[in-house]
Coordinates of C-alpha atoms in Angstrom, one line a residue:
Chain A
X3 CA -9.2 10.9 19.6
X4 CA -7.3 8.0 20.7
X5 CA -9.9 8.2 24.6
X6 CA -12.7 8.7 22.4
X7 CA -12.2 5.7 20.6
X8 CA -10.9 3.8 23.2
X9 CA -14.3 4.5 24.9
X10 CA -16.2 3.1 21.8
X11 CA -14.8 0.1 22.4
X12 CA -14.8 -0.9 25.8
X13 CA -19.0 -1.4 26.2
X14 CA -20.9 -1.0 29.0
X15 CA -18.1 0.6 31.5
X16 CA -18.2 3.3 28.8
X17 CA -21.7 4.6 28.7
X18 CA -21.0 7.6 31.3
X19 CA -18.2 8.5 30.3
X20 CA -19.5 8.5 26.6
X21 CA -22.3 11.8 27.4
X22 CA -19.2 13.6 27.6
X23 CA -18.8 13.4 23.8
X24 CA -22.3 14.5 23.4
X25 CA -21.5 17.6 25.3
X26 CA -18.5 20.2 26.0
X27 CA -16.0 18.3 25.2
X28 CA -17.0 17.7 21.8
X29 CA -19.0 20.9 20.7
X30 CA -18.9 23.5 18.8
X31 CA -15.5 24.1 16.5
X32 CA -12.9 22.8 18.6
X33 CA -14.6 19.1 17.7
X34 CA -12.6 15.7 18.4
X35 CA -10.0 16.7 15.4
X36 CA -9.5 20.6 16.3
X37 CA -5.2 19.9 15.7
X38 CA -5.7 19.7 12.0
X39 CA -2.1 18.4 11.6
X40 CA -3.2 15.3 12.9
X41 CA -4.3 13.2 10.7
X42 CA -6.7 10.3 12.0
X43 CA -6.7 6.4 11.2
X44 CA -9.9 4.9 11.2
X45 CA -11.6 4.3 13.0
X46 CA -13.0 8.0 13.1
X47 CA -14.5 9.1 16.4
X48 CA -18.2 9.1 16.2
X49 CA -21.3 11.1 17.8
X50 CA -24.9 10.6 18.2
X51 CA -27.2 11.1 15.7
X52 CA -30.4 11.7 15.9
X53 CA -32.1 8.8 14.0
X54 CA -35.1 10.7 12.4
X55 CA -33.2 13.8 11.5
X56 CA -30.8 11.3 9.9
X57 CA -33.7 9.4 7.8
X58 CA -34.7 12.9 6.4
X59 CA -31.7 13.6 5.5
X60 CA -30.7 9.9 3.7
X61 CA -33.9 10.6 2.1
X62 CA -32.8 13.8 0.5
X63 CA -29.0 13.1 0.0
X64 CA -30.5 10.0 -2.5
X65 CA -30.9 12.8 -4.8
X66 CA -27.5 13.3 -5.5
X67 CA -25.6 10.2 -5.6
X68 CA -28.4 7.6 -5.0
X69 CA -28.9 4.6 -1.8
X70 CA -25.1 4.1 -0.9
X71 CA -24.3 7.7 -1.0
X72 CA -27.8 8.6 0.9
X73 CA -26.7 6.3 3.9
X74 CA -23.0 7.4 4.1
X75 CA -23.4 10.8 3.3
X76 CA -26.4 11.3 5.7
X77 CA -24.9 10.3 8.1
X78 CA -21.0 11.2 8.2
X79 CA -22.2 14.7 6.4
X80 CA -23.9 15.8 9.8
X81 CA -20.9 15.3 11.9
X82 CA -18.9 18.0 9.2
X83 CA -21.4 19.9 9.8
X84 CA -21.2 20.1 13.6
X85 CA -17.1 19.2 13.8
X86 CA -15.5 20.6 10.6
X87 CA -12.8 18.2 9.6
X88 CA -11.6 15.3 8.9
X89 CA -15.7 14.7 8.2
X90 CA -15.7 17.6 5.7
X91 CA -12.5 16.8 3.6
X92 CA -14.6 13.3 3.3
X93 CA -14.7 12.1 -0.8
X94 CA -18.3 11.8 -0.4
X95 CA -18.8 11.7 -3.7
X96 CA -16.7 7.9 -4.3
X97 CA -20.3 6.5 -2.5
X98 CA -22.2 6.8 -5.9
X99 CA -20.3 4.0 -7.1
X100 CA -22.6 1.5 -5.0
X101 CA -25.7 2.7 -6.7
X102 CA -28.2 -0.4 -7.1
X103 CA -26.3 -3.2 -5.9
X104 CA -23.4 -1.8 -7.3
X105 CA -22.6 -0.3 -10.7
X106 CA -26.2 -1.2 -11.5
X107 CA -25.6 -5.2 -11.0
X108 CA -28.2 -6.1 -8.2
X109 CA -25.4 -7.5 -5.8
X110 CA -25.5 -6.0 -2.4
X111 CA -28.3 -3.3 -1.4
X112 CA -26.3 0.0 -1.7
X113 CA -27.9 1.3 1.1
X114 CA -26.9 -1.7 3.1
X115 CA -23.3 -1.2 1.5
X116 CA -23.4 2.4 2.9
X117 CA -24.4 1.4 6.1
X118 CA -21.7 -0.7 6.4
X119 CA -18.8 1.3 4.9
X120 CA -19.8 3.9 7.8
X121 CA -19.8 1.3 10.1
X122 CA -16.8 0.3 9.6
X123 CA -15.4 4.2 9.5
X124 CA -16.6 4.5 13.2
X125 CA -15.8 0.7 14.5
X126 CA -12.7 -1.1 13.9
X127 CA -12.8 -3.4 16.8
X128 CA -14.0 -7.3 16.5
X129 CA -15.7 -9.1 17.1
X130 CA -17.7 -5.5 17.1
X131 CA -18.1 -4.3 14.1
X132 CA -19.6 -7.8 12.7
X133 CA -22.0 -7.5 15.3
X134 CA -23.0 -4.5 14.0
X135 CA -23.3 -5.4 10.4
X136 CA -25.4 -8.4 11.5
X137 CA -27.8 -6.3 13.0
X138 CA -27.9 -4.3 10.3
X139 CA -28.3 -6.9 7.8
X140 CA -30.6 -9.1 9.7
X141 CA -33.0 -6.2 10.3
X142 CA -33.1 -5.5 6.5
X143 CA -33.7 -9.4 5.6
X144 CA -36.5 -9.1 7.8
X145 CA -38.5 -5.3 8.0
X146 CA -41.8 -4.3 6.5
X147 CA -39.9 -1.8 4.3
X148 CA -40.1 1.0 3.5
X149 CA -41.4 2.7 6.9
X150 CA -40.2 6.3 6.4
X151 CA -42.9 8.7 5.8
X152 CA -41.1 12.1 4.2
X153 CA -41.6 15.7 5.5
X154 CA -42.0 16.7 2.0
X155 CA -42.4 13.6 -0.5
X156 CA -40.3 13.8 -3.8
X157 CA -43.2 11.7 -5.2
X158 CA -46.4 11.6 -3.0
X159 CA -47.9 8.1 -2.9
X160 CA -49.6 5.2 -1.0
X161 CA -46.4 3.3 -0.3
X162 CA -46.8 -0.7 -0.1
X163 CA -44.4 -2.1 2.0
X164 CA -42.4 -5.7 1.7
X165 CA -39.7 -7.6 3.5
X166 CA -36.2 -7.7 1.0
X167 CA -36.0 -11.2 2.4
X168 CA -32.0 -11.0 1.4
X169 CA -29.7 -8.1 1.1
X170 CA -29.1 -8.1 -2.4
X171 CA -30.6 -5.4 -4.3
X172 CA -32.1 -7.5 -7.4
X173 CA -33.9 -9.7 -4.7
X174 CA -35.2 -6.9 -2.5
X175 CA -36.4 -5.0 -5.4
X176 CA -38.1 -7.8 -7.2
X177 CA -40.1 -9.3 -3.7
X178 CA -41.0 -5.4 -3.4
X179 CA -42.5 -5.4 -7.3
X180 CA -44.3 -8.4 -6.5
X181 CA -46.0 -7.1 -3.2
X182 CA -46.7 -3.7 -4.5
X183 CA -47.5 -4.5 -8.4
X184 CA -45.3 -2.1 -9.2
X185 CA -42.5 -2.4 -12.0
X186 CA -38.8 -2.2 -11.6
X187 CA -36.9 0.5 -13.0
X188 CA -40.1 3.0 -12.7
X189 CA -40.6 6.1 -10.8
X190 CA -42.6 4.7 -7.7
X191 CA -39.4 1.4 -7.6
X192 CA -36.9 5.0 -7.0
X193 CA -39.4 6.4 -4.2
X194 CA -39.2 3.1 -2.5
X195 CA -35.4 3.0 -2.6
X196 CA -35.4 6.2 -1.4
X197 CA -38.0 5.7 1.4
X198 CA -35.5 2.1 1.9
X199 CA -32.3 4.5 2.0
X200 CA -34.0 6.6 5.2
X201 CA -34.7 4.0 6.5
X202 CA -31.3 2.3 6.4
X203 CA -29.8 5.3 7.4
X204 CA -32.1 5.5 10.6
X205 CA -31.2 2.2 11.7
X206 CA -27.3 2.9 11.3
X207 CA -27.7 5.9 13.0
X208 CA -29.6 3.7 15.7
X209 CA -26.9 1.4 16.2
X210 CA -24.0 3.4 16.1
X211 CA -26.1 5.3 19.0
X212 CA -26.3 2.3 20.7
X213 CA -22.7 1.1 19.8
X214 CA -21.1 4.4 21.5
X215 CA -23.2 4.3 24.3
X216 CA -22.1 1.0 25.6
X217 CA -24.7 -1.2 24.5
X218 CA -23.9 -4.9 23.8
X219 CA -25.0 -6.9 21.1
X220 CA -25.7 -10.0 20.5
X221 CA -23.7 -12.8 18.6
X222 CA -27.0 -13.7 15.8
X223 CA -28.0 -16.8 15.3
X224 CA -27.1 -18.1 11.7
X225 CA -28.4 -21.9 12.3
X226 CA -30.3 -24.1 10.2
X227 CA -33.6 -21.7 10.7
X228 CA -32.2 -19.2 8.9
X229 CA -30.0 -21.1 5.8
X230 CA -30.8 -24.5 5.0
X231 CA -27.6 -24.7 3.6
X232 CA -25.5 -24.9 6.4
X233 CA -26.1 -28.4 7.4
X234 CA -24.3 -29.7 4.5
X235 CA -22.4 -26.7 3.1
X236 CA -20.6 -24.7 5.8
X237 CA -17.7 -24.9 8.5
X238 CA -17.1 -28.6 10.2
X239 CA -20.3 -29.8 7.6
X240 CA -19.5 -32.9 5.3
X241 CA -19.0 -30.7 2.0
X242 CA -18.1 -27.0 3.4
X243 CA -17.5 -25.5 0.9
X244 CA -19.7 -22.5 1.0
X245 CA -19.3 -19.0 3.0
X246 CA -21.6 -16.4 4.5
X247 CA -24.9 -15.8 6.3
X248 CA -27.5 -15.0 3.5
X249 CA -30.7 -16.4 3.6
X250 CA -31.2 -19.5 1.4
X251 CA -35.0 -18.9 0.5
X252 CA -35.0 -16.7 -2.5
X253 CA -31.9 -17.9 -4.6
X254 CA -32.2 -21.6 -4.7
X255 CA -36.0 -22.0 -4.2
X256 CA -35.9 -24.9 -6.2
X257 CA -33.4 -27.0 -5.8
X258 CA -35.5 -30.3 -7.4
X259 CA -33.9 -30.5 -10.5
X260 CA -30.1 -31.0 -9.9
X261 CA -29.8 -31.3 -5.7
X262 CA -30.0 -34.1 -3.7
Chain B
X19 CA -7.2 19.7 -9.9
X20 CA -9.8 21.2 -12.1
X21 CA -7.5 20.6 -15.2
X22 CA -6.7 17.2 -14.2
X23 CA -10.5 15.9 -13.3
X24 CA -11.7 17.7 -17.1
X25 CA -8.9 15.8 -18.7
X26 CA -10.3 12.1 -17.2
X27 CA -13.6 12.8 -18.4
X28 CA -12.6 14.1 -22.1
X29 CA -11.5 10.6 -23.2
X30 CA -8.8 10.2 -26.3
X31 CA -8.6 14.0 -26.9
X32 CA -6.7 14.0 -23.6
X33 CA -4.1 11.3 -23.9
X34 CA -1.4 13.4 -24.9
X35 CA -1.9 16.1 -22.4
X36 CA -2.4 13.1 -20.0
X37 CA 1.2 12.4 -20.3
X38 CA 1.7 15.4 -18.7
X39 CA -0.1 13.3 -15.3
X40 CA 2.9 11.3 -15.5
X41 CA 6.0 13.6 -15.0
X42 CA 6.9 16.9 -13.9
X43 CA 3.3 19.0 -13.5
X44 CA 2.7 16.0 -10.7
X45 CA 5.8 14.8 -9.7
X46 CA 7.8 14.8 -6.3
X47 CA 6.1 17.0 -3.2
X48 CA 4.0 19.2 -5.0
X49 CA 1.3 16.6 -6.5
X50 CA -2.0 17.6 -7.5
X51 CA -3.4 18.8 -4.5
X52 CA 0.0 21.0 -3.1
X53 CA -2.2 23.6 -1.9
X54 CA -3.5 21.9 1.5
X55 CA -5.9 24.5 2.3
X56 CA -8.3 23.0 -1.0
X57 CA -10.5 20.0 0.2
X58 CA -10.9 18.3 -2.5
X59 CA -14.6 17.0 -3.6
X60 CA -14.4 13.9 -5.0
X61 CA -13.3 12.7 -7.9
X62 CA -9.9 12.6 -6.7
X63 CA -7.4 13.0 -9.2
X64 CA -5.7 9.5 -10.7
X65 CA -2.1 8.9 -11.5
X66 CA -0.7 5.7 -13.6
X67 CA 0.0 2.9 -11.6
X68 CA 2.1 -0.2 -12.0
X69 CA -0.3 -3.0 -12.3
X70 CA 2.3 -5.3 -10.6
X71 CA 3.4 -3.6 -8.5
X72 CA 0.0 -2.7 -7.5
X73 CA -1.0 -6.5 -7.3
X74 CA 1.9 -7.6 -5.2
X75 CA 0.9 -4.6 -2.8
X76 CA -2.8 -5.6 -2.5
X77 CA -1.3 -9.2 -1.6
X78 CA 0.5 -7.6 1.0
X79 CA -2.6 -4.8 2.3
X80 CA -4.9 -8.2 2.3
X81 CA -3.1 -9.3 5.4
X82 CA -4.5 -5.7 7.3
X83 CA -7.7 -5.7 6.4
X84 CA -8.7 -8.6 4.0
X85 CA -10.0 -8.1 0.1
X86 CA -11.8 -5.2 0.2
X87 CA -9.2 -3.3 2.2
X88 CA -5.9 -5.0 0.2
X89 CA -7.6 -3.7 -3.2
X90 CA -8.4 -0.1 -2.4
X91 CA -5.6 0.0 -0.2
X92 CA -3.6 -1.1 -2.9
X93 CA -4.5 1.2 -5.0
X94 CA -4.9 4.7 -2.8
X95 CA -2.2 3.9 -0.6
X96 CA 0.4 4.4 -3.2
X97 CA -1.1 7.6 -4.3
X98 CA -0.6 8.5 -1.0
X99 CA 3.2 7.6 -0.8
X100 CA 3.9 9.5 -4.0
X101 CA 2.3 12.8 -3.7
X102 CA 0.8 12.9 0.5
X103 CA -2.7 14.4 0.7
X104 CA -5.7 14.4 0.4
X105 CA -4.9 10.1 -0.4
X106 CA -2.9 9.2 2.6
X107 CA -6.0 11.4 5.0
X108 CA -8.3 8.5 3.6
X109 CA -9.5 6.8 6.6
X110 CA -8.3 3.1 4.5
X111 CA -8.9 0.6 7.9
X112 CA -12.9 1.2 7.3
X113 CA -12.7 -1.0 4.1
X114 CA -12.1 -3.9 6.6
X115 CA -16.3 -3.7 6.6
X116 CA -16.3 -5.6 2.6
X117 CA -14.9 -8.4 4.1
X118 CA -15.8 -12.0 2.5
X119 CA -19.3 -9.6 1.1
X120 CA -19.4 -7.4 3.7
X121 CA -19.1 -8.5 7.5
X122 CA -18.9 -11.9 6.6
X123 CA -22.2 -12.4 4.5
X124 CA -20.8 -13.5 1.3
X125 CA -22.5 -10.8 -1.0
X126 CA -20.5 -8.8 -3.1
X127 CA -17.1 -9.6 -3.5
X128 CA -15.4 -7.7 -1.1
X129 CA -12.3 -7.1 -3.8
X130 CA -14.9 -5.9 -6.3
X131 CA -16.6 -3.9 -3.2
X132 CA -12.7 -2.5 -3.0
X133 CA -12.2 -1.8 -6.7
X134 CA -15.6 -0.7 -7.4
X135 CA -14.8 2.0 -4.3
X136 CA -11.7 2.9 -6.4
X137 CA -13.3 3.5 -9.2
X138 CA -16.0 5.7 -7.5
X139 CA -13.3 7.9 -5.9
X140 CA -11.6 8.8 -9.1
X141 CA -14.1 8.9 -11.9
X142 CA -17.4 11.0 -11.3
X143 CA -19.2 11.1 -14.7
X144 CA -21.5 8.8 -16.4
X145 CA -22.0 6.5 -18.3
X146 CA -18.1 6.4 -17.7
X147 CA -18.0 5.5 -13.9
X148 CA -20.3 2.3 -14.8
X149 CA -18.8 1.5 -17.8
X150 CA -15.4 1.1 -15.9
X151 CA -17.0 -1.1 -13.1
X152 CA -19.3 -3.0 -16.1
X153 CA -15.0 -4.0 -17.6
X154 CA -14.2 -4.8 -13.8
X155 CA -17.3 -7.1 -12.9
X156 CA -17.3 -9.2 -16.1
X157 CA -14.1 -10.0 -16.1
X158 CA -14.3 -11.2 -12.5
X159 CA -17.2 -13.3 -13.9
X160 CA -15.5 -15.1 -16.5
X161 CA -11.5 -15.1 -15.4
X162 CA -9.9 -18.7 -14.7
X163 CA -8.6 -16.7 -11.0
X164 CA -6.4 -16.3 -9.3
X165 CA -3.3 -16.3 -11.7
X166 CA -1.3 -13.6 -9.4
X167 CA 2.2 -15.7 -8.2
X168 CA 3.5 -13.9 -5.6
X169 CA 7.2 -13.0 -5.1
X170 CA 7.1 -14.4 -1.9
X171 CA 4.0 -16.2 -1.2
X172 CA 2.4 -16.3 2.6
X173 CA 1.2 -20.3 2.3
X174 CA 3.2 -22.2 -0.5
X175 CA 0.9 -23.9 -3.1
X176 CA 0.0 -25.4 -6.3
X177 CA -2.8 -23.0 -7.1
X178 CA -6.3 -24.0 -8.6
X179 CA -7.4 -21.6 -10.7
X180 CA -11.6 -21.4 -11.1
X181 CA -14.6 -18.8 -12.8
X182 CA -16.7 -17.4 -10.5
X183 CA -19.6 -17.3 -12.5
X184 CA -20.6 -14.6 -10.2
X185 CA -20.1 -11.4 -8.2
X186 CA -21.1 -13.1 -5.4
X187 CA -18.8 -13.6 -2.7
X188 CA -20.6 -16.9 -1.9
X189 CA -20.4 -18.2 -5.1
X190 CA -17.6 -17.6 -6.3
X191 CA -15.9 -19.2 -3.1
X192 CA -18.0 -22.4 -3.5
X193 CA -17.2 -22.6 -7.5
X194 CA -13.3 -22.4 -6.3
X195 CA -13.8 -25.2 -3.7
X196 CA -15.2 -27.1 -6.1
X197 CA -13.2 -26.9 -8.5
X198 CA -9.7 -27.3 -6.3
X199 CA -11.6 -30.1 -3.6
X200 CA -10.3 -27.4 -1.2
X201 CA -13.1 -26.7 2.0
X202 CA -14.3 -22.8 2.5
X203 CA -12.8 -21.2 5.4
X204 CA -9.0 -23.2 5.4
X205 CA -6.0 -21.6 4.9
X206 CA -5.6 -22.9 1.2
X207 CA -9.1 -20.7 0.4
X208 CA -7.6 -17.7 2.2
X209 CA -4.4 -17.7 0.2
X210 CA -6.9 -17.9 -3.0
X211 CA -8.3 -15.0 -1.8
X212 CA -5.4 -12.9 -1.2
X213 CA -3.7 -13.9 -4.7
X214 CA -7.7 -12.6 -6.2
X215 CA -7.3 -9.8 -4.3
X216 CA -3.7 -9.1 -6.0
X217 CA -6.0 -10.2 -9.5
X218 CA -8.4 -7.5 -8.9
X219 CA -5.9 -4.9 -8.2
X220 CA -4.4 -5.5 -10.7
X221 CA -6.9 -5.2 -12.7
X222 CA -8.7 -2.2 -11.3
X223 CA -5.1 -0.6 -12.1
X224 CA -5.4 -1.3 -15.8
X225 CA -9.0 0.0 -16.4
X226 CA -8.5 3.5 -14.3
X227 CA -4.3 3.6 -16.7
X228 CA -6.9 3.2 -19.3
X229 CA -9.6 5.5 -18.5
X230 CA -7.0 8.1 -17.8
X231 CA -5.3 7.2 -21.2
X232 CA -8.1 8.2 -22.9
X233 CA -9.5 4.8 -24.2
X234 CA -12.7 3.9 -24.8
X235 CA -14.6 1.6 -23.0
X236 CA -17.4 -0.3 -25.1
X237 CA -21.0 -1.0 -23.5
X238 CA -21.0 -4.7 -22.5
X239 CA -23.6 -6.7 -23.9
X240 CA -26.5 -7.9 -20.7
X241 CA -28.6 -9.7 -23.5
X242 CA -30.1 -13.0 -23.2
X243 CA -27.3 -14.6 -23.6
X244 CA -25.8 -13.1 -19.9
X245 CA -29.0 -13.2 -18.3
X246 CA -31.7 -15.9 -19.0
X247 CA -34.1 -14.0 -16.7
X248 CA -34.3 -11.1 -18.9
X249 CA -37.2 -11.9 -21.3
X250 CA -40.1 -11.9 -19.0
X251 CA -38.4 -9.8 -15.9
X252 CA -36.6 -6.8 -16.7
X253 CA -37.0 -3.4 -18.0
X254 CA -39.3 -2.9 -21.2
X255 CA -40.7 -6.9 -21.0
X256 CA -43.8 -8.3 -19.6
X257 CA -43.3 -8.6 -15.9
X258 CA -40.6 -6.0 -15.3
X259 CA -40.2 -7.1 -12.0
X260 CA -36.0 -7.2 -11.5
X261 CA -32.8 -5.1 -11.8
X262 CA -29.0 -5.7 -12.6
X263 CA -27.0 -7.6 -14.8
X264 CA -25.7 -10.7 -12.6
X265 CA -25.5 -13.8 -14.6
X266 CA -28.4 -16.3 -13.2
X267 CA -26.7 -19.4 -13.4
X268 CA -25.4 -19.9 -10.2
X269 CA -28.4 -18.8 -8.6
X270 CA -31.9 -20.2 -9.7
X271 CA -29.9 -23.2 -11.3
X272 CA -32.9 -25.1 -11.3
X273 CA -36.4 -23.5 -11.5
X274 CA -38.1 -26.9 -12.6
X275 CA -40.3 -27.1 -9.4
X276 CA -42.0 -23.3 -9.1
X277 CA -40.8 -21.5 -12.3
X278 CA -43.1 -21.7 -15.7

């Protein structure tokens, strides 16, 4: 375990070295844990996934604990299936909690919040699991979502498609109503959140692909294009006393009333 | 394990038999889980703990792996010390991922990420699971935080105390600077964030002693008076366009220029 994660880590030097895990030395039962009395820190070793089987699976897994538990548990449930433990002892079930934005409060996108918490199973690292959540997060600010079409729909429709525009779950559901015409809270709102958790799950699986096989990632660019709060708000600004790297837009769209 | 899960989800009938939790049926090696062969599903099986002694260990765990981690660390890690598995398997470094709301975004709280997490691993049935993370997230809302005094504090201070007003990791680190003159990102802000982090253990630690007590949690009231959105926006009115229960002060604090 301890090689496998060392070869997570250290990038591009890594990438030949990594097919090894895809192939003998990882398969069938014996698996990157077969001395169960070890028992693993994180980060757990990872494997790749295949991003489509992944999606379907996310897509189906919504079903039973909704968008956080989809992500996680589509992807970490494949790698019980194929290794055995520690995947399979996994509390899957904990994910649920997460379910729209948390408890039902519209704060971050469960999917998003799955995404990361299996991020940050596989990569302990910095600065490389940030760089992972940014990618992560950035592509969800920005997609045409949802983009997964389902083997077998749970509810067959023409499915509009809108950019979340943040990551927070009352924001991306609201910009999607207003594209699509559709109501929150109704039947064809859940099939885009569970179109939204394949997707999510996809890209994870994507990067986490490209994570273990040595890809590099770049540091994003959080300037003034992307919040117009920074120049006043952040690190080394006048005031700075704000945090993070959300998009201003859709919060304070109208700051006439009360800001400078 | 059976027994135990039953008796968490049958409220008051079980707090005399949840006594039993507490002493010899749990105590020492043999713990709920003795048998090492069962892998537990989640819920995991709760135990009492110490509120302060569980707040002075998050203020401790914060220094591994920041708020999300120091929480649910906490928490699970002293599970873990008293009766072994499955709680000290739990891969704990991935909670590093919640982070200042998650990777660094400033979305959800990564303490509430950390209790929320908690609560998902050790209650499974609803309404009761969202009921217990409803208790957590108002009070996070409305708290004068933090009021945690370490025994040994890691930066000596006169403490500001602020409301957060919000779940928002963003927020509710701006409404602290604001309140205390204090920038975001010095080592005065960081120390606030460990003692909320010892806050939200804390009181994460009362609601699951309560849940597994018996006691009832009331439905919190999201009316108009939470939510000024509501009338036109969510479920059952006009538009029913948006989902959750976050208070909009903070957010759309002035909708003068766009909003009717």
């Amino acid at each position: 375990m301890r090689d496998v994660t060392r070869r997570q880590l250290l990038g591009p030097i890594a990438a030949a070295a990594g097919a090894c895990a895809l192939s003998s030395c990882w398969s069938g039962k014996t698996g990157p844990y077969a001395d169960r009395e070890r028992r693993p820190e994180s980060p757990w070793a990872y494997a790749q996934l295949d991003p489509d089987v992944t999606a379907e699976k996310a897509y189906r897994d919504y079903q039973k604990g909704h968008c956080m538990y989809g992500v996680f548990a589509g992807l970490v449930s494949q790698l019980a299936e194929r290794y055995g433990e520690p995947y399979q002892s996994f509390p899957f079930g904990m994910m649920a909690y997460g379910a729209a934005g948390a408890g039902g409060w519209g704060s971050l996108c469960g999917a998003l919040n799955g995404g990361g918490a299996a991020i940050g199973l596989f990569v302990a690292g910095e600065p490389q699991r940030t760089l992972l959540i940014d990618e992560l997060f950035l592509w969800y600010e920005t997609a045409e979502l949802p983009a997964h079409v389902p083997e077998s729909p749970i509810l067959e429709m023409e499915m509009p498609r809108s950019t979340a525009g943040l990551v927070l779950c009352h924001v991306s559901i609201t910009n999607w109503c207003k594209a699509s015409g559709y109501k929150a809270a109704g039947k064809q709102q859940k099939e885009r959140c569970r179109r939204l958790t394949a997707d999510t799950a996809r890209k994870t699986a994507e990067i986490l692909n490209r994570n273990l096989a040595g890809q590099s990632f770049a540091a994003a660019d959080f300037s003034e294009d992307v919040c117009g709060c920074k120049a006043c708000h952040t690190k080394g600004s006048e005031m700075e006393n704000s945090k993070g790297k959300m998009s201003r837009g859709s919060c304070h769209f109208s700051l006439a009333g009360e800001h400078p």
